[in-house]
GROMACS .gro file of C-alpha atoms in nm:
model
  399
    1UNK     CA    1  -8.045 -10.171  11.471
    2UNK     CA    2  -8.372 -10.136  11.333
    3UNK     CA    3  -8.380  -9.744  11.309
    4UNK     CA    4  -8.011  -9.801  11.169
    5UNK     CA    5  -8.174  -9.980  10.897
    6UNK     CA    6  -8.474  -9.747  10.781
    7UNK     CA    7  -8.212  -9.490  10.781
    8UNK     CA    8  -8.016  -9.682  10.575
    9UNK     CA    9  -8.280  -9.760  10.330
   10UNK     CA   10  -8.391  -9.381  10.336
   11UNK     CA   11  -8.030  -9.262  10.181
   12UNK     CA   12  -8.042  -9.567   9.925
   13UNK     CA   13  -8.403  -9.431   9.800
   14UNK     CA   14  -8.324  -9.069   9.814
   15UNK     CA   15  -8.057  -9.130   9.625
   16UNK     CA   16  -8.205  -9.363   9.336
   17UNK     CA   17  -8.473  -9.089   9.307
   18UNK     CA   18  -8.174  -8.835   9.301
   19UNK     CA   19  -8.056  -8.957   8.939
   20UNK     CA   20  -8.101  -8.685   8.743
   21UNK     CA   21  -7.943  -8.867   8.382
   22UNK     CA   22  -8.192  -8.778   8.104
   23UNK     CA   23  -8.348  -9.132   7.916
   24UNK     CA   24  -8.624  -9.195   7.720
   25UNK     CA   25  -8.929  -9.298   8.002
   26UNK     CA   26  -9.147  -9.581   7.914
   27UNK     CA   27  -9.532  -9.577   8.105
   28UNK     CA   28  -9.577  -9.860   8.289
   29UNK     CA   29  -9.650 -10.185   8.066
   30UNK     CA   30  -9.841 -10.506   8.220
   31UNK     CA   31  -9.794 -10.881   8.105
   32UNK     CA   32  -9.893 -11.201   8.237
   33UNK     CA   33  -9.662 -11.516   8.299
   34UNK     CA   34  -9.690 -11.811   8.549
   35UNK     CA   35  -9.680 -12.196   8.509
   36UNK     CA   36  -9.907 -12.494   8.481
   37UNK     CA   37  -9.767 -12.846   8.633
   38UNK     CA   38  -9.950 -13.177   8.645
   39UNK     CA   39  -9.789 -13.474   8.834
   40UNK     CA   40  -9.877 -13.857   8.937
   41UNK     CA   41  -9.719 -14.011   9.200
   42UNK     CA   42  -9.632 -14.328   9.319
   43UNK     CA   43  -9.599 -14.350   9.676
   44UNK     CA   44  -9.472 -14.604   9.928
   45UNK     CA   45  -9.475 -14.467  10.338
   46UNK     CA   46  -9.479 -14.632  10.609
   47UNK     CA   47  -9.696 -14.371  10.786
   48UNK     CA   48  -9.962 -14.458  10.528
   49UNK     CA   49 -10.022 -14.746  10.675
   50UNK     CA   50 -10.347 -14.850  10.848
   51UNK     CA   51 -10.357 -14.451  10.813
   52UNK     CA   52 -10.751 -14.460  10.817
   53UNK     CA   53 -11.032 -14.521  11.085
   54UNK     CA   54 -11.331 -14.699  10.892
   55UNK     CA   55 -11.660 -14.781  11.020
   56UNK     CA   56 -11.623 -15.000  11.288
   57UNK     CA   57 -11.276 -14.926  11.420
   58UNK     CA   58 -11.163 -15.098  11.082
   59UNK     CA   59 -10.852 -14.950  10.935
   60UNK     CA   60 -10.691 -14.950  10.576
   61UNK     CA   61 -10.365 -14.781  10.423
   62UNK     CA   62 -10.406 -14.514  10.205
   63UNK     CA   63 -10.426 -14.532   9.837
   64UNK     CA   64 -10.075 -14.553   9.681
   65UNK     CA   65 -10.135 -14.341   9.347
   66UNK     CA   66 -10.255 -13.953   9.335
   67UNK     CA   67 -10.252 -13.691   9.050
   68UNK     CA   68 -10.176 -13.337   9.155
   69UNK     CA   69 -10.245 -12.986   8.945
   70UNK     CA   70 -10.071 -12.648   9.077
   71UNK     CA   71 -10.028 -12.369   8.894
   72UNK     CA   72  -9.905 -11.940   8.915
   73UNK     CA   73 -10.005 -11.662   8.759
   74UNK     CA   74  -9.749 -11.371   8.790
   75UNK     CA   75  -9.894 -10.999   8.726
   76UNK     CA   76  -9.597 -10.834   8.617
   77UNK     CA   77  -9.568 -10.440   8.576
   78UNK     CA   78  -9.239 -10.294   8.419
   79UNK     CA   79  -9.159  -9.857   8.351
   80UNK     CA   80  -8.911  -9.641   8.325
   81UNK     CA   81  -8.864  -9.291   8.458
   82UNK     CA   82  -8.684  -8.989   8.264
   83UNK     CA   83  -8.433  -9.000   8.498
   84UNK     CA   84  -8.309  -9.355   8.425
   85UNK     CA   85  -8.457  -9.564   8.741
   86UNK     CA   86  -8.672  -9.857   8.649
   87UNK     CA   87  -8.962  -9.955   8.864
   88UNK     CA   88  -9.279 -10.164   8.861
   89UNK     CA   89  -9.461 -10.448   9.065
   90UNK     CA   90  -9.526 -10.826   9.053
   91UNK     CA   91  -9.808 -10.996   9.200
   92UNK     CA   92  -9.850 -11.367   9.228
   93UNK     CA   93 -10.185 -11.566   9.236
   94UNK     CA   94 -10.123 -11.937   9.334
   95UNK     CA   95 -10.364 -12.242   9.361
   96UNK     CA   96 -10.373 -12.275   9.746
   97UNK     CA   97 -10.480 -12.555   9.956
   98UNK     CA   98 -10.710 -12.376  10.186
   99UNK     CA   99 -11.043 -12.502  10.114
  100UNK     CA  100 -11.199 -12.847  10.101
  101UNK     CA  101 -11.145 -12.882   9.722
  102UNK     CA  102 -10.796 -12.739   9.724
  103UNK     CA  103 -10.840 -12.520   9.424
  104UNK     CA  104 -10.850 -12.172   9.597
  105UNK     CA  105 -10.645 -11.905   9.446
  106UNK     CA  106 -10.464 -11.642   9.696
  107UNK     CA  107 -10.162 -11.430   9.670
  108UNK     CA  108  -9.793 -11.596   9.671
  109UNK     CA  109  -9.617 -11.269   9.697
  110UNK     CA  110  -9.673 -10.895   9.579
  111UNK     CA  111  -9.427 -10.661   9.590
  112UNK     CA  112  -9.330 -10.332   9.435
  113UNK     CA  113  -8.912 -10.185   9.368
  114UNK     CA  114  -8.721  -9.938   9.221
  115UNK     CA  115  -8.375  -9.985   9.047
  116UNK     CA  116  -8.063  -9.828   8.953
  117UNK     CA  117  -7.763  -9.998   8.747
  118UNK     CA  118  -7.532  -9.837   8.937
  119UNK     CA  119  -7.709  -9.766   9.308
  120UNK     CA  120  -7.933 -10.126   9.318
  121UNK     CA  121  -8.276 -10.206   9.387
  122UNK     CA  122  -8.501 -10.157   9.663
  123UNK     CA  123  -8.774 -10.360   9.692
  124UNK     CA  124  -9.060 -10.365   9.930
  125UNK     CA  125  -9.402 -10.597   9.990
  126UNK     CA  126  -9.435 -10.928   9.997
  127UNK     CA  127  -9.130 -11.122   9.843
  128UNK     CA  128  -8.832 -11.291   9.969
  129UNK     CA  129  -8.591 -11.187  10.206
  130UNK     CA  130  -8.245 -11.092  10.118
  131UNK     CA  131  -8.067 -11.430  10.273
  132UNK     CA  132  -8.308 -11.618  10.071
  133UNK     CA  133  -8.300 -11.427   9.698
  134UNK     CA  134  -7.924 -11.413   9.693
  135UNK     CA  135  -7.794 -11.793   9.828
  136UNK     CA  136  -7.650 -12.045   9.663
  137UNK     CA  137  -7.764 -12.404   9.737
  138UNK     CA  138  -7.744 -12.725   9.592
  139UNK     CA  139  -7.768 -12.766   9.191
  140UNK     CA  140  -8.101 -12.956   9.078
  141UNK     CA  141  -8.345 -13.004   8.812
  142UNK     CA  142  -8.708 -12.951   8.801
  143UNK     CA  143  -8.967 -13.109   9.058
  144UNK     CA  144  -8.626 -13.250   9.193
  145UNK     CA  145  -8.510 -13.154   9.553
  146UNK     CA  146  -8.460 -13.200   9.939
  147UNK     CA  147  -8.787 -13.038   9.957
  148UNK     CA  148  -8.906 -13.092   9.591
  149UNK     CA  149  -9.236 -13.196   9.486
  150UNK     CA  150  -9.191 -13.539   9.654
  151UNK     CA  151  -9.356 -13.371   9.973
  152UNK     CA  152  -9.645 -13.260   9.816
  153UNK     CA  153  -9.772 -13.651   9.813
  154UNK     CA  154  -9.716 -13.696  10.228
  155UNK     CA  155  -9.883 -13.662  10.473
  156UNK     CA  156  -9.763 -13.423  10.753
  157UNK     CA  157  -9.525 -13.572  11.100
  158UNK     CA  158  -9.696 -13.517  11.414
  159UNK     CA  159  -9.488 -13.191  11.453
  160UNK     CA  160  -9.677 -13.040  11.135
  161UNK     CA  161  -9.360 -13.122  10.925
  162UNK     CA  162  -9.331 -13.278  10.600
  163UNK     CA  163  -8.957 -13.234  10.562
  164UNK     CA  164  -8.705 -13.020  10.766
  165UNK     CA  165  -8.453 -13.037  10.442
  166UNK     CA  166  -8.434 -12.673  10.271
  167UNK     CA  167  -8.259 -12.363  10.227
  168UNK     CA  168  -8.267 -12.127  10.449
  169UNK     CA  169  -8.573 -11.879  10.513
  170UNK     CA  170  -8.757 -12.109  10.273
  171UNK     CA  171  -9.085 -11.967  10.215
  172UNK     CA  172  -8.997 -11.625  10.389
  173UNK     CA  173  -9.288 -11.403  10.208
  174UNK     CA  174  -9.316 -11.188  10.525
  175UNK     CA  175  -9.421 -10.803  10.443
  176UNK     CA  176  -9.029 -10.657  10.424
  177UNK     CA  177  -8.803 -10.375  10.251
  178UNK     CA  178  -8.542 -10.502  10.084
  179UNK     CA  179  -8.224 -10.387   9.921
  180UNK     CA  180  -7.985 -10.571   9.663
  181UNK     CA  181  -7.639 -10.401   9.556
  182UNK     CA  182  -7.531 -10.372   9.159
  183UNK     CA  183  -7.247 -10.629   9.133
  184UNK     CA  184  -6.895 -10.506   9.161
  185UNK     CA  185  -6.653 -10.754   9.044
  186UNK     CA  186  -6.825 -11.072   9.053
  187UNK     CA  187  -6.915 -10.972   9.396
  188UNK     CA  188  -7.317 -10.813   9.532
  189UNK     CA  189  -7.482 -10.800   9.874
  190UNK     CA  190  -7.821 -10.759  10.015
  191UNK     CA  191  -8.066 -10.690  10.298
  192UNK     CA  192  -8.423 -10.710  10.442
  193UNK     CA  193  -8.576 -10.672  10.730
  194UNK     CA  194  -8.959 -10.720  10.841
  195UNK     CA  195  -9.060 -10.633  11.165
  196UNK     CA  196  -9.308 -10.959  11.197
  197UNK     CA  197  -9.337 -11.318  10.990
  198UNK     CA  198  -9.671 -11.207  10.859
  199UNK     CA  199  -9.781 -11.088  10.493
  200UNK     CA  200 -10.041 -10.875  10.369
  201UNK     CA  201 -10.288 -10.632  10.580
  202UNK     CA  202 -10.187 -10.538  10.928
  203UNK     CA  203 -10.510 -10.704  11.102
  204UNK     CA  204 -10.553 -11.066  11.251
  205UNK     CA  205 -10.834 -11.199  11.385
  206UNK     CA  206 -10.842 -11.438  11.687
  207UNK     CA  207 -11.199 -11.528  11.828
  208UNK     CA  208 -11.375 -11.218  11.949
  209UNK     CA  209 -11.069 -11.057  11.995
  210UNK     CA  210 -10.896 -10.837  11.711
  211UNK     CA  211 -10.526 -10.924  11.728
  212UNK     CA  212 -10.294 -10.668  11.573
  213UNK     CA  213  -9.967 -10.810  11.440
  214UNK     CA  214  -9.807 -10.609  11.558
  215UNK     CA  215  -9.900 -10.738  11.910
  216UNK     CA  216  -9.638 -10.909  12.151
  217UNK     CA  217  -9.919 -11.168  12.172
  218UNK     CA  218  -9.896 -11.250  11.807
  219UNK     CA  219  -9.711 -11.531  11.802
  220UNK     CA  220  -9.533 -11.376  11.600
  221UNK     CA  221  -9.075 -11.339  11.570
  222UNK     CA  222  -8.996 -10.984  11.552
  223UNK     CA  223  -8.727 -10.728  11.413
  224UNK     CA  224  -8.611 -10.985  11.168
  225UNK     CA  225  -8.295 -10.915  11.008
  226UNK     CA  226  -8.153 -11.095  10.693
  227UNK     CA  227  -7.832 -11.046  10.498
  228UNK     CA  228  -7.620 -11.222  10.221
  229UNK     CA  229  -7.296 -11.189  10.026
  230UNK     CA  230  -7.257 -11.362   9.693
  231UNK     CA  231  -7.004 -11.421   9.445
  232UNK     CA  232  -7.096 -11.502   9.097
  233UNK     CA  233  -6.742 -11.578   8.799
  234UNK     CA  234  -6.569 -11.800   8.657
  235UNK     CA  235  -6.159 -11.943   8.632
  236UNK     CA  236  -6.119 -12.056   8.307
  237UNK     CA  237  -6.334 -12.246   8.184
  238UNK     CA  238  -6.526 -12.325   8.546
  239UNK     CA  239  -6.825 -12.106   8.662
  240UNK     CA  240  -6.814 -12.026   9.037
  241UNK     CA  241  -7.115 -11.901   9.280
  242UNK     CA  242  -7.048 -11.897   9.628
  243UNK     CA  243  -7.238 -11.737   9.877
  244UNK     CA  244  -7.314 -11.668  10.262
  245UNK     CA  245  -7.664 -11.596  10.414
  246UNK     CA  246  -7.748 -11.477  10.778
  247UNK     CA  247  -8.099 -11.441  10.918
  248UNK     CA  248  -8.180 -11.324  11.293
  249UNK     CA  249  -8.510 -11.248  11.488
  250UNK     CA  250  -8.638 -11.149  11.790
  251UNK     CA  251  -8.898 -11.453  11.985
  252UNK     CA  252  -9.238 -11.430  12.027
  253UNK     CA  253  -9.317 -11.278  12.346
  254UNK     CA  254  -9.273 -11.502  12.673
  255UNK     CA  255  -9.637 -11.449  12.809
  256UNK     CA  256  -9.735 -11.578  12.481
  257UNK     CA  257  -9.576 -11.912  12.481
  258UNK     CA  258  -9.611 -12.212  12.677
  259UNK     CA  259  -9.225 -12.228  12.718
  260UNK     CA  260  -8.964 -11.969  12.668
  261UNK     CA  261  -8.793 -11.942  12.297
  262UNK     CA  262  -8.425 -11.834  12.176
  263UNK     CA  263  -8.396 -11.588  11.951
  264UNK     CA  264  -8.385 -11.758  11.631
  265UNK     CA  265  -8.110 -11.763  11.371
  266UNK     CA  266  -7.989 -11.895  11.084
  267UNK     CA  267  -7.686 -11.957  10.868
  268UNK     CA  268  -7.621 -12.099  10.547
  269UNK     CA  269  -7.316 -12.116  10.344
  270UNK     CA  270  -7.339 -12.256   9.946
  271UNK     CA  271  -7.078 -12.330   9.678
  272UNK     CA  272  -7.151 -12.434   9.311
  273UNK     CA  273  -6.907 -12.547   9.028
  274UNK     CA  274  -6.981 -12.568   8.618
  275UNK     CA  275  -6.836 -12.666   8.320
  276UNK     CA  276  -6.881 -12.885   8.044
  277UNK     CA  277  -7.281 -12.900   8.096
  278UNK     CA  278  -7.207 -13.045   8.454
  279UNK     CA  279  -7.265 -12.836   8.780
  280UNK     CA  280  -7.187 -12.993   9.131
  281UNK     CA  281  -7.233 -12.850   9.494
  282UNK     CA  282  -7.420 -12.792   9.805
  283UNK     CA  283  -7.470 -12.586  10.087
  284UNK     CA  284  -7.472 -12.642  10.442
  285UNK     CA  285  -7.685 -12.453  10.685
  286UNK     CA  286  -7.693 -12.412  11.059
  287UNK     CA  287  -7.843 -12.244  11.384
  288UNK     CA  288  -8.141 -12.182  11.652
  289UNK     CA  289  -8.428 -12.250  11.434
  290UNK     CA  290  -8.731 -12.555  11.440
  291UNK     CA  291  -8.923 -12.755  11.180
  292UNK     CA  292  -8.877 -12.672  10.780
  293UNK     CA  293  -8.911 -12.261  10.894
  294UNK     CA  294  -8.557 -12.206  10.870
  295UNK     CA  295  -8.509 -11.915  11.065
  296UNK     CA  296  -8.888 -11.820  11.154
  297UNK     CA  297  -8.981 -12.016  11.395
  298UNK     CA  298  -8.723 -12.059  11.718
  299UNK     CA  299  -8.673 -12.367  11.982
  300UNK     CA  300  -8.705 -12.332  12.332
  301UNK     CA  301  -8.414 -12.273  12.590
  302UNK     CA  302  -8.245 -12.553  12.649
  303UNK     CA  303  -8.219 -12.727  12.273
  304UNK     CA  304  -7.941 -12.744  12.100
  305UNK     CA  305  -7.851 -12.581  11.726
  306UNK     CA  306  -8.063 -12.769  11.435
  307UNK     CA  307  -7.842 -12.808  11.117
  308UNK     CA  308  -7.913 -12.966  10.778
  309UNK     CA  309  -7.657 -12.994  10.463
  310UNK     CA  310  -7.764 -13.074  10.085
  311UNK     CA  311  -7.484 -13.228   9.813
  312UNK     CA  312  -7.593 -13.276   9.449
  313UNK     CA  313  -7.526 -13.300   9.087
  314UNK     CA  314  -7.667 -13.201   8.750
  315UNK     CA  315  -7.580 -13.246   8.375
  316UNK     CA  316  -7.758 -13.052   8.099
  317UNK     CA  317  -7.689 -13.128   7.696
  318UNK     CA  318  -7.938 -13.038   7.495
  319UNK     CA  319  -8.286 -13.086   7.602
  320UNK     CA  320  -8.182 -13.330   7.816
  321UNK     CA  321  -8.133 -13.267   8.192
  322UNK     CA  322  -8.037 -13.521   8.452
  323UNK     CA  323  -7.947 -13.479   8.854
  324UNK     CA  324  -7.913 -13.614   9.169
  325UNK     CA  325  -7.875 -13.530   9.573
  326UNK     CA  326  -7.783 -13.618   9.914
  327UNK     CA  327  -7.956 -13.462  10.199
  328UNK     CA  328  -7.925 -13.482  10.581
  329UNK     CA  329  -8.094 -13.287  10.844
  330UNK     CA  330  -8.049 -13.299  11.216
  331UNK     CA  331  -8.303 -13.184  11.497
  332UNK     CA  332  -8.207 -13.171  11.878
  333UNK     CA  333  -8.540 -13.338  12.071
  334UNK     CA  334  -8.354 -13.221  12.368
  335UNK     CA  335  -8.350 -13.460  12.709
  336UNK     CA  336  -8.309 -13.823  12.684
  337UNK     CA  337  -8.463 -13.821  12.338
  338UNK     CA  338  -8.263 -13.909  11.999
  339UNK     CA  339  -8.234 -13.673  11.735
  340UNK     CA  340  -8.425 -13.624  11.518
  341UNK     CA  341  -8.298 -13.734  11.188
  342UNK     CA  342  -8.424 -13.683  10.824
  343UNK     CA  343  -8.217 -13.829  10.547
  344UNK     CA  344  -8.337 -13.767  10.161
  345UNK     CA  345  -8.146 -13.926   9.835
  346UNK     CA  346  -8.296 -13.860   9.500
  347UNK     CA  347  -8.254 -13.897   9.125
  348UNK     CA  348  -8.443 -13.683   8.795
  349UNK     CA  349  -8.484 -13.616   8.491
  350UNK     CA  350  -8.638 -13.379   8.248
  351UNK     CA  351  -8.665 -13.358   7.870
  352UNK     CA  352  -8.803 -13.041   7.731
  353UNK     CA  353  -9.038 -13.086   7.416
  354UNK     CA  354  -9.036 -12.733   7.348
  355UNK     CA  355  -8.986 -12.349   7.447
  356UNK     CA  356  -9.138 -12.340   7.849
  357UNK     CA  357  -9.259 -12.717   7.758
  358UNK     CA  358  -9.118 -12.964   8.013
  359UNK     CA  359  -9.131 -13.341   8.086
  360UNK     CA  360  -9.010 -13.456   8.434
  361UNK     CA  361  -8.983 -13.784   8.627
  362UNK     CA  362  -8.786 -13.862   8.925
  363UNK     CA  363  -8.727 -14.093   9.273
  364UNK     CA  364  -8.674 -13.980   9.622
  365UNK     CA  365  -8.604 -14.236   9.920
  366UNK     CA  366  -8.669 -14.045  10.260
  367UNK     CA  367  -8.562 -14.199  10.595
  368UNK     CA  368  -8.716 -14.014  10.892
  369UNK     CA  369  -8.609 -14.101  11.236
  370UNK     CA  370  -8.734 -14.024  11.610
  371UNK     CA  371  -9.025 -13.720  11.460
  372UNK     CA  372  -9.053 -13.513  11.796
  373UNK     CA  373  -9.446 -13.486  11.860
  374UNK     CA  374  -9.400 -13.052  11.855
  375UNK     CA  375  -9.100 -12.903  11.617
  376UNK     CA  376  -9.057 -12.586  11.909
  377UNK     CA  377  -9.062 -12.774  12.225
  378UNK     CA  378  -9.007 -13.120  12.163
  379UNK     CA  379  -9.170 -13.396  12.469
  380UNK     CA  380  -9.165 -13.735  12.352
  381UNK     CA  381  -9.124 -13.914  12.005
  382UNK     CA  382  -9.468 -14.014  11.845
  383UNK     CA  383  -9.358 -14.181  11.563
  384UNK     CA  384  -8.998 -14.335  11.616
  385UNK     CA  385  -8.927 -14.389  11.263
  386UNK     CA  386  -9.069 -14.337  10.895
  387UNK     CA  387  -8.949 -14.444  10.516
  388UNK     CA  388  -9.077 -14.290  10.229
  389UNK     CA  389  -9.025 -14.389   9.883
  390UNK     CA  390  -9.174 -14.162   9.602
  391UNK     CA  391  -9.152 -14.192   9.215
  392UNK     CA  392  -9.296 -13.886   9.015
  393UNK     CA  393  -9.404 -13.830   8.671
  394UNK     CA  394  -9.526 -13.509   8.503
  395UNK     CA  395  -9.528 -13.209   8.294
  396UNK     CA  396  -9.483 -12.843   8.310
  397UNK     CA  397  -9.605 -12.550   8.142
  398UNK     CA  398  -9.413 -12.204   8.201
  399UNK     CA  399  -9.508 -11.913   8.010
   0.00000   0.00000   0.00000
């Protein structure tokens, strides 16, 4: 399958470089865009609780009230060619938590593509897969979400999980090619595939020992494939997008995991509805997969299918933007063990004050129940249950 697919994506770039139409070429031009966001949070968890050891075995909760910063700065490189095809790159430079004072900057995605109104894109680096770019999921508003920026204030489960509500292959920036189809009729299509979950150069380092990705003792799924099929018109005077995704992979290596893992997989299927300023939806999403990966990460033999569905609502007139959603996702802690269940129900708004000049503030109630102590291979439940009430204030800059 994978050879079918390089071939494949050979044709598709022999022929984009094959048009042959005379145009006007532009040389490459650069710009820079990104965002700026500041929030405060209020925040009410149970896990927060006698959270932290003091001197003398003392404990005390943690502090209720936090600011946050994040911001992005997008690279973006845009030509044309004589013979019609457009092509350029886009690099990404987040703030990244990896360093004690959380204000490192690394790379979000990079990626490169060539395009053809009539034969597509191809795309290839470091940017989302195919399932991911072309779904359809659950209508929202800014900093508003199953997965929105009400889990940037938590701390993580005992499985390494902050919330296993999302779309699927969320945060999928694995090193890929990609191809997305012009749109015939309302209707376009796309594929990826990556041969490993990892992004950037081809070298990992373990210890003493230099670990190549592209080693069976990674850690690493394998040969993963993503597809999607969308449908973007309208009836009347209701707009319509409907899609289905489908991700698959190959596991990690046996002899380099303590228990056996399924191939993973993924499914997700999305409908939205407009008119009148209103849009209302969801998506539903299913299959072999652990944790908030969605599709990267399997469960061992033996576990049952993890699913998770999303319902919501927004209404936009003027600057004025208002939503709501519903959110339930089920884990299988396999054995005698309860589900896991994680249940999120939240309300936003956001007023913009100007061109890429945002105001947001919104509430999300989370209700976490029986958290597994390992997302993969599940063995007892460390923390039986866990509510989480968050209320968020901020602004946003895009530019």
């Amino acid at each position: 399958m994978r050879k079918i697919l390089l071939g494949t994506t050979a044709v598709v770039g022999a022929a984009l470089m094959g048009i042959t139409v005379a145009q006007a070429q532009t040389a490459p031009t650069v710009r820079v865009g990104g965002y700026f966001e500041f929030t405060g949070g209020y925040v009410d968890d149970s896990a927060d609780s006698s959270a932290v050891v003091l001197g003398g075995n003392e404990r005390a909760s943690r502090s209720k009230i936090d600011f946050r910063s994040d911001m992005e700065i997008s690279i973006i490189v845009r030509g044309k060619a004589a013979n019609g095809l457009s092509y350029g790159a886009e690099i990404e430079l987040q703030m990244d938590a990896n360093n004690t004072s959380s204000t490192a900057v690394d790379t979000d995605e990079m990626w490169g593509f060539i395009s053809s109104p009539t034969m597509g894109t191809l795309q290839f680096g470091d940017q989302d897969s195919a399932a991911d770019q072309l779904k359809v999921a659950a209508p929202s508003v800014t900093n508003l979400g199953e997965s929105g920026g009400w889990d940037e204030f938590i701390a993580p489960n005992a499985d390494g999980t902050r919330y296993i509500l999302s779309t699927i292959n969320d945060g999928s920036d694995a090193t890929k090619i990609i191809y997305l189809s012009p749109q015939f009729f309302g209707f376009d299509f796309g594929v990826s595939y990556a041969p490993n979950q990892y992004e950037g150069e081809n070298f990992l380092i373990g210890g003493s020992t230099t670990v190549l990705q592209r080693d069976p003792n990674a850690g690493s799924i394998r040969n993963e494939l993503s597809g999607a099929i969308r449908y973007r018109g309208s009836f009347g005077n209701v707009g319509v997008a409907a899609a289905f995704s489908a991700m698959r992979g190959d596991a990690p290596d046996a002899a380099s995991t303590a228990v056996r893992i399924q191939d993973p997989n993924a499914y997700q299927a999305g409908l939205n509805l407009s008119a009148m300023g209103f849009t209302v939806g969801g998506h539903y999403m299913w299959g072999k997969y652990a944790g908030s990966s969605f599709g990267r990460a399997g469960i061992r033999e033996g576990l049952g299918n993890s699913s998770n569905w999303t319902i919501g609502a927004t209404y936009r007139t003027g600057p004025i933007a208002v939503g709501a959603f519903y959110a339930l996702g089920k884990r299988d802690n396999g054995g005698a063990l309860a589900d896991r269940e994680q249940r999120a129900i939240g309300v936003g708004a956001v007023y913009t004050l100007a061109p890429g000049l945002e105001m947001f503030a919104n509430y999300t109630n989370v209700d976490d129940k029986n958290i597994a102590n390992n997302a993969q291979n599940p063995t007892s439940i460390s923390r039986r249950d866990r509510d989480i009430d968050v209320f968020i204030i901020g602004t946003r800059m895009a530019f």
